[in-house]
């Protein structure tokens, strides 16, 4: 009797990474088929349709849901996978690829990433949850969120340069924000440049804002960058890429299971996606996601 073939649901964002999504999927799919998997290609015409396709594949009992795209597509896939035993695989094809960075998956070789899926070694990791929505990396809720908002409204240039220009534009007028935070039931009010809530250590292509965050400790890492002058912010911002901002006097770090972040007029971004207007309450269901290593 022949062995039943297992099905991989390959969720693709063809436009990710300026077309890398489509190219990488065309390379990864044959590698998965050669390893004995059936491959079901999922490609929605909108984020809503793609998420519905992902949920359908998980409901049908696929062996794994594999996201071929960037962190935004991983974010979408996680909405279907959180709390289930179906694992997430990743073929990184976006600009940031922070989740792939967390899991040490090659961000330049789609065949090596596909081989990780074929090997099917599993582990569980934490997620962050706000209501019925989930995220994997970091919730940005301050200066970095405002930069995201501006960048999303820009049509030129493409890629990382758009965010660099948005950062420079916002620096001209940005003022510290007044926050109310609730950290595991303890309320604080303060002025700060940003508050970030991390499940993992980085976002935005390696911006290590929540340096030291662990993926399986059941805690969220809340980082506060307290009020500082614009020149000081400009000097400090590059340190976020190396994680050396943690020694700055304006840096404050808390490890909590639940946090509420409130400040007027700010929309939070998580996994690089528009997540919701503050206030937001985030908690950390431990080991809520199965991933393929």
Short mmCIF file of C-alpha atoms in Angstrom, two decimals:
data_model
loop_
_atom_site.label_atom_id
_atom_site.label_comp_id
_atom_site.label_asym_id
_atom_site.label_seq_id
_atom_site.Cartn_x
_atom_site.Cartn_y
_atom_site.Cartn_z
CA UNK A 1 0.00 0.00 0.00
CA UNK A 2 1.40 3.44 -0.93
CA UNK A 3 2.10 6.06 1.74
CA UNK A 4 -0.42 8.96 1.67
CA UNK A 5 1.09 12.19 0.39
CA UNK A 6 1.07 15.10 2.81
CA UNK A 7 -0.16 18.51 1.74
CA UNK A 8 1.72 21.78 2.18
CA UNK A 9 -0.41 24.90 1.88
CA UNK A 10 1.93 27.46 0.28
CA UNK A 11 0.63 30.95 0.98
CA UNK A 12 2.27 33.41 -1.43
CA UNK A 13 2.47 37.17 -1.63
CA UNK A 14 3.77 37.49 -5.22
CA UNK A 15 4.63 41.18 -4.83
CA UNK A 16 6.70 40.78 -1.64
CA UNK A 17 10.27 41.98 -1.94
CA UNK A 18 9.63 43.57 -5.36
CA UNK A 19 8.56 40.26 -6.88
CA UNK A 20 10.71 37.91 -4.82
CA UNK A 21 7.58 36.30 -3.43
CA UNK A 22 6.56 34.90 -6.82
CA UNK A 23 10.13 33.94 -7.77
CA UNK A 24 10.89 32.21 -4.50
CA UNK A 25 7.59 30.31 -4.55
CA UNK A 26 8.39 29.01 -8.05
CA UNK A 27 11.67 27.63 -6.70
CA UNK A 28 10.40 26.29 -3.37
CA UNK A 29 7.28 24.49 -4.65
CA UNK A 30 9.19 21.94 -6.81
CA UNK A 31 11.59 21.24 -3.93
CA UNK A 32 8.62 20.47 -1.66
CA UNK A 33 6.98 18.27 -4.32
CA UNK A 34 10.22 16.37 -4.91
CA UNK A 35 10.26 15.60 -1.17
CA UNK A 36 6.87 13.90 -1.45
CA UNK A 37 4.48 16.69 -0.50
CA UNK A 38 1.42 17.83 -2.34
CA UNK A 39 1.54 21.62 -2.63
CA UNK A 40 -1.63 23.69 -2.54
CA UNK A 41 -0.91 27.21 -3.78
CA UNK A 42 -2.81 29.94 -1.91
CA UNK A 43 -2.79 33.44 -3.37
CA UNK A 44 -5.57 35.86 -2.50
CA UNK A 45 -6.45 39.04 -4.33
CA UNK A 46 -6.62 40.84 -0.97
CA UNK A 47 -5.36 40.33 2.57
CA UNK A 48 -8.87 39.28 3.63
CA UNK A 49 -9.10 36.65 0.90
CA UNK A 50 -5.60 35.35 1.62
CA UNK A 51 -6.43 34.98 5.30
CA UNK A 52 -9.64 33.14 4.45
CA UNK A 53 -7.69 30.75 2.21
CA UNK A 54 -5.18 30.16 5.00
CA UNK A 55 -7.92 29.42 7.50
CA UNK A 56 -9.51 26.99 5.05
CA UNK A 57 -6.25 25.09 4.54
CA UNK A 58 -5.67 24.79 8.29
CA UNK A 59 -9.24 23.64 8.78
CA UNK A 60 -8.71 21.00 6.07
CA UNK A 61 -5.80 19.55 8.04
CA UNK A 62 -2.79 20.55 5.94
CA UNK A 63 0.60 19.28 7.11
CA UNK A 64 1.89 22.85 7.36
CA UNK A 65 1.04 26.37 6.28
CA UNK A 66 4.11 27.91 4.62
CA UNK A 67 4.25 31.68 4.12
CA UNK A 68 6.29 32.81 1.12
CA UNK A 69 6.60 36.55 1.64
CA UNK A 70 7.53 39.02 4.35
CA UNK A 71 6.54 39.58 7.96
CA UNK A 72 3.17 40.94 6.83
CA UNK A 73 2.30 37.60 5.25
CA UNK A 74 3.56 35.73 8.32
CA UNK A 75 1.30 37.99 10.38
CA UNK A 76 -1.65 36.98 8.20
CA UNK A 77 -0.79 33.26 8.41
CA UNK A 78 -0.55 33.41 12.19
CA UNK A 79 -4.17 34.57 12.41
CA UNK A 80 -5.11 31.14 11.02
CA UNK A 81 -2.52 29.12 12.97
CA UNK A 82 -2.56 30.53 16.50
CA UNK A 83 -3.68 27.99 19.07
CA UNK A 84 -3.62 25.06 16.62
CA UNK A 85 -1.16 22.20 16.11
CA UNK A 86 -0.60 23.07 12.45
CA UNK A 87 2.94 24.45 12.08
CA UNK A 88 4.11 27.59 10.31
CA UNK A 89 6.87 27.35 7.72
CA UNK A 90 8.54 30.38 6.16
CA UNK A 91 10.12 31.06 2.77
CA UNK A 92 11.37 34.61 3.49
CA UNK A 93 10.78 36.96 0.56
CA UNK A 94 10.03 40.33 2.13
CA UNK A 95 12.01 43.40 3.09
CA UNK A 96 12.32 42.89 6.86
CA UNK A 97 11.93 39.13 7.44
CA UNK A 98 12.33 39.45 11.20
CA UNK A 99 10.46 36.24 12.02
CA UNK A 100 12.80 34.29 9.73
CA UNK A 101 15.68 36.04 11.50
CA UNK A 102 14.32 34.83 14.86
CA UNK A 103 14.22 31.23 13.61
CA UNK A 104 17.58 31.32 11.79
CA UNK A 105 15.95 30.62 8.41
CA UNK A 106 17.94 31.71 5.36
CA UNK A 107 16.67 35.06 4.06
CA UNK A 108 18.53 34.76 0.76
CA UNK A 109 18.20 31.10 -0.26
CA UNK A 110 14.61 29.90 -0.84
CA UNK A 111 15.76 26.31 -1.42
CA UNK A 112 17.49 26.21 1.96
CA UNK A 113 14.31 27.60 3.53
CA UNK A 114 12.26 24.94 1.73
CA UNK A 115 14.58 22.26 3.09
CA UNK A 116 13.67 23.44 6.60
CA UNK A 117 10.04 22.72 5.74
CA UNK A 118 10.96 19.30 4.35
CA UNK A 119 12.86 18.41 7.54
CA UNK A 120 9.71 19.28 9.53
CA UNK A 121 11.45 19.77 12.85
CA UNK A 122 9.05 21.53 15.17
CA UNK A 123 9.08 23.78 18.20
CA UNK A 124 6.50 25.94 19.89
CA UNK A 125 6.86 29.66 20.55
CA UNK A 126 4.89 32.42 22.23
CA UNK A 127 2.63 34.90 20.49
CA UNK A 128 1.18 38.24 21.52
CA UNK A 129 -2.59 38.69 21.42
CA UNK A 130 -4.91 41.68 21.47
CA UNK A 131 -8.53 40.58 21.41
CA UNK A 132 -8.83 38.12 18.54
CA UNK A 133 -5.75 39.38 16.66
CA UNK A 134 -2.22 38.08 17.08
CA UNK A 135 1.30 39.26 16.33
CA UNK A 136 4.74 37.68 16.33
CA UNK A 137 7.33 40.46 16.49
CA UNK A 138 6.80 43.91 18.03
CA UNK A 139 3.94 46.35 18.51
CA UNK A 140 5.17 49.88 17.76
CA UNK A 141 3.21 52.54 19.63
CA UNK A 142 5.02 55.86 19.35
CA UNK A 143 7.48 57.60 17.06
CA UNK A 144 8.06 54.38 15.11
CA UNK A 145 4.30 53.93 14.58
CA UNK A 146 3.96 57.49 13.29
CA UNK A 147 6.78 56.82 10.83
CA UNK A 148 4.92 53.71 9.64
CA UNK A 149 1.77 55.76 9.10
CA UNK A 150 3.61 58.36 7.04
CA UNK A 151 5.51 55.76 5.02
CA UNK A 152 2.29 53.92 4.17
CA UNK A 153 0.87 57.15 2.74
CA UNK A 154 3.91 57.65 0.49
CA UNK A 155 3.97 56.26 -3.05
CA UNK A 156 7.69 56.96 -3.59
CA UNK A 157 10.34 55.72 -3.10
CA UNK A 158 9.96 51.97 -2.59
CA UNK A 159 11.56 49.77 0.04
CA UNK A 160 13.59 50.84 3.05
CA UNK A 161 14.36 54.31 1.65
CA UNK A 162 10.69 55.25 2.02
CA UNK A 163 10.93 54.60 5.77
CA UNK A 164 14.18 56.54 6.01
CA UNK A 165 12.56 59.59 4.40
CA UNK A 166 9.46 59.22 6.60
CA UNK A 167 11.73 59.12 9.67
CA UNK A 168 13.49 62.32 8.65
CA UNK A 169 10.17 64.03 7.95
CA UNK A 170 8.70 63.12 11.34
CA UNK A 171 11.82 64.13 13.24
CA UNK A 172 11.24 67.75 12.22
CA UNK A 173 8.05 68.09 14.27
CA UNK A 174 7.87 65.13 16.66
CA UNK A 175 7.22 65.84 20.33
CA UNK A 176 7.17 63.36 23.24
CA UNK A 177 3.83 61.63 23.76
CA UNK A 178 1.96 61.34 27.05
CA UNK A 179 1.33 57.67 27.87
CA UNK A 180 -0.75 55.79 30.38
CA UNK A 181 0.55 52.24 30.81
CA UNK A 182 -0.81 49.36 32.82
CA UNK A 183 1.91 46.78 33.43
CA UNK A 184 0.53 43.62 35.03
CA UNK A 185 -1.98 45.76 36.90
CA UNK A 186 0.40 48.59 37.86
CA UNK A 187 -0.53 51.94 36.29
CA UNK A 188 2.09 54.46 35.18
CA UNK A 189 1.84 57.79 33.38
CA UNK A 190 4.85 59.32 31.65
CA UNK A 191 6.09 61.20 28.61
CA UNK A 192 8.07 59.15 26.10
CA UNK A 193 9.26 59.04 22.52
CA UNK A 194 7.94 55.54 22.04
CA UNK A 195 6.64 52.43 23.74
CA UNK A 196 7.28 49.06 22.10
CA UNK A 197 5.73 45.74 23.12
CA UNK A 198 7.86 42.82 21.96
CA UNK A 199 7.17 39.13 21.68
CA UNK A 200 10.49 38.85 19.87
CA UNK A 201 13.57 41.10 19.90
CA UNK A 202 13.33 43.01 16.61
CA UNK A 203 11.11 44.45 13.91
CA UNK A 204 11.51 46.55 10.76
CA UNK A 205 14.35 44.50 9.31
CA UNK A 206 16.53 44.09 12.38
CA UNK A 207 15.64 47.11 14.52
CA UNK A 208 16.39 45.51 17.90
CA UNK A 209 14.08 47.66 20.00
CA UNK A 210 13.15 44.88 22.46
CA UNK A 211 16.66 43.45 22.72
CA UNK A 212 16.77 40.31 24.84
CA UNK A 213 13.14 39.25 24.31
CA UNK A 214 12.75 35.46 24.29
CA UNK A 215 10.31 33.50 22.15
CA UNK A 216 9.31 30.92 24.73
CA UNK A 217 9.32 32.56 28.16
CA UNK A 218 5.61 33.45 28.37
CA UNK A 219 6.38 37.16 28.80
CA UNK A 220 6.10 40.35 26.77
CA UNK A 221 9.03 42.77 26.77
CA UNK A 222 7.89 46.38 27.10
CA UNK A 223 10.50 48.98 26.18
CA UNK A 224 10.05 52.68 26.90
CA UNK A 225 12.27 55.34 25.37
CA UNK A 226 11.59 58.31 27.63
CA UNK A 227 11.45 61.93 26.53
CA UNK A 228 14.58 63.32 24.90
CA UNK A 229 15.50 66.11 22.51
CA UNK A 230 15.28 65.60 18.74
CA UNK A 231 19.08 65.77 18.33
CA UNK A 232 19.46 63.12 21.03
CA UNK A 233 16.83 60.93 19.35
CA UNK A 234 18.72 61.23 16.05
CA UNK A 235 21.94 60.16 17.79
CA UNK A 236 20.25 57.29 19.62
CA UNK A 237 18.09 55.86 16.82
CA UNK A 238 20.93 54.06 14.98
CA UNK A 239 21.79 52.19 18.18
CA UNK A 240 18.49 50.33 17.87
CA UNK A 241 19.99 48.30 15.01
CA UNK A 242 22.70 46.90 17.28
CA UNK A 243 20.69 46.71 20.50
CA UNK A 244 23.14 49.03 22.25
CA UNK A 245 20.42 51.54 23.15
CA UNK A 246 19.81 49.51 26.31
CA UNK A 247 22.51 51.49 28.16
CA UNK A 248 20.94 54.88 27.39
CA UNK A 249 19.51 56.72 30.44
CA UNK A 250 16.17 57.16 28.63
CA UNK A 251 15.76 53.39 28.14
CA UNK A 252 13.39 51.50 30.42
CA UNK A 253 12.45 47.82 30.19
CA UNK A 254 9.70 45.73 31.77
CA UNK A 255 8.86 42.04 31.38
CA UNK A 256 5.14 41.44 31.84
CA UNK A 257 2.35 39.03 30.96
CA UNK A 258 -0.17 41.76 30.14
CA UNK A 259 0.11 45.43 29.19
CA UNK A 260 -2.26 48.21 28.20
CA UNK A 261 -0.78 51.08 26.18
CA UNK A 262 -2.74 54.34 25.82
CA UNK A 263 -1.91 57.69 24.25
CA UNK A 264 -4.17 59.91 22.14
CA UNK A 265 -4.07 59.86 18.36
CA UNK A 266 -1.65 56.97 17.82
CA UNK A 267 -2.29 53.87 15.70
CA UNK A 268 -0.25 50.85 16.75
CA UNK A 269 1.65 48.78 14.18
CA UNK A 270 2.49 45.11 14.74
CA UNK A 271 4.58 42.94 12.39
CA UNK A 272 4.73 46.08 10.23
CA UNK A 273 0.96 46.03 9.75
CA UNK A 274 -1.63 48.58 10.89
CA UNK A 275 -2.93 46.88 14.05
CA UNK A 276 -5.32 49.29 15.76
CA UNK A 277 -5.76 52.63 17.48
CA UNK A 278 -4.55 52.94 21.05
CA UNK A 279 -5.48 52.08 23.75
CA UNK A 280 -4.58 48.45 23.16
CA UNK A 281 -4.32 45.64 25.71
CA UNK A 282 -1.84 42.90 24.82
CA UNK A 283 -1.21 39.60 26.55
CA UNK A 284 1.12 36.68 25.92
CA UNK A 285 -0.46 33.23 25.57
CA UNK A 286 2.59 30.99 26.01
CA UNK A 287 3.65 28.57 23.26
CA UNK A 288 0.61 29.45 21.11
CA UNK A 289 2.33 28.80 17.76
CA UNK A 290 3.96 25.70 16.30
CA UNK A 291 6.81 26.51 13.89
CA UNK A 292 9.03 24.50 11.56
CA UNK A 293 12.76 24.81 12.10
#
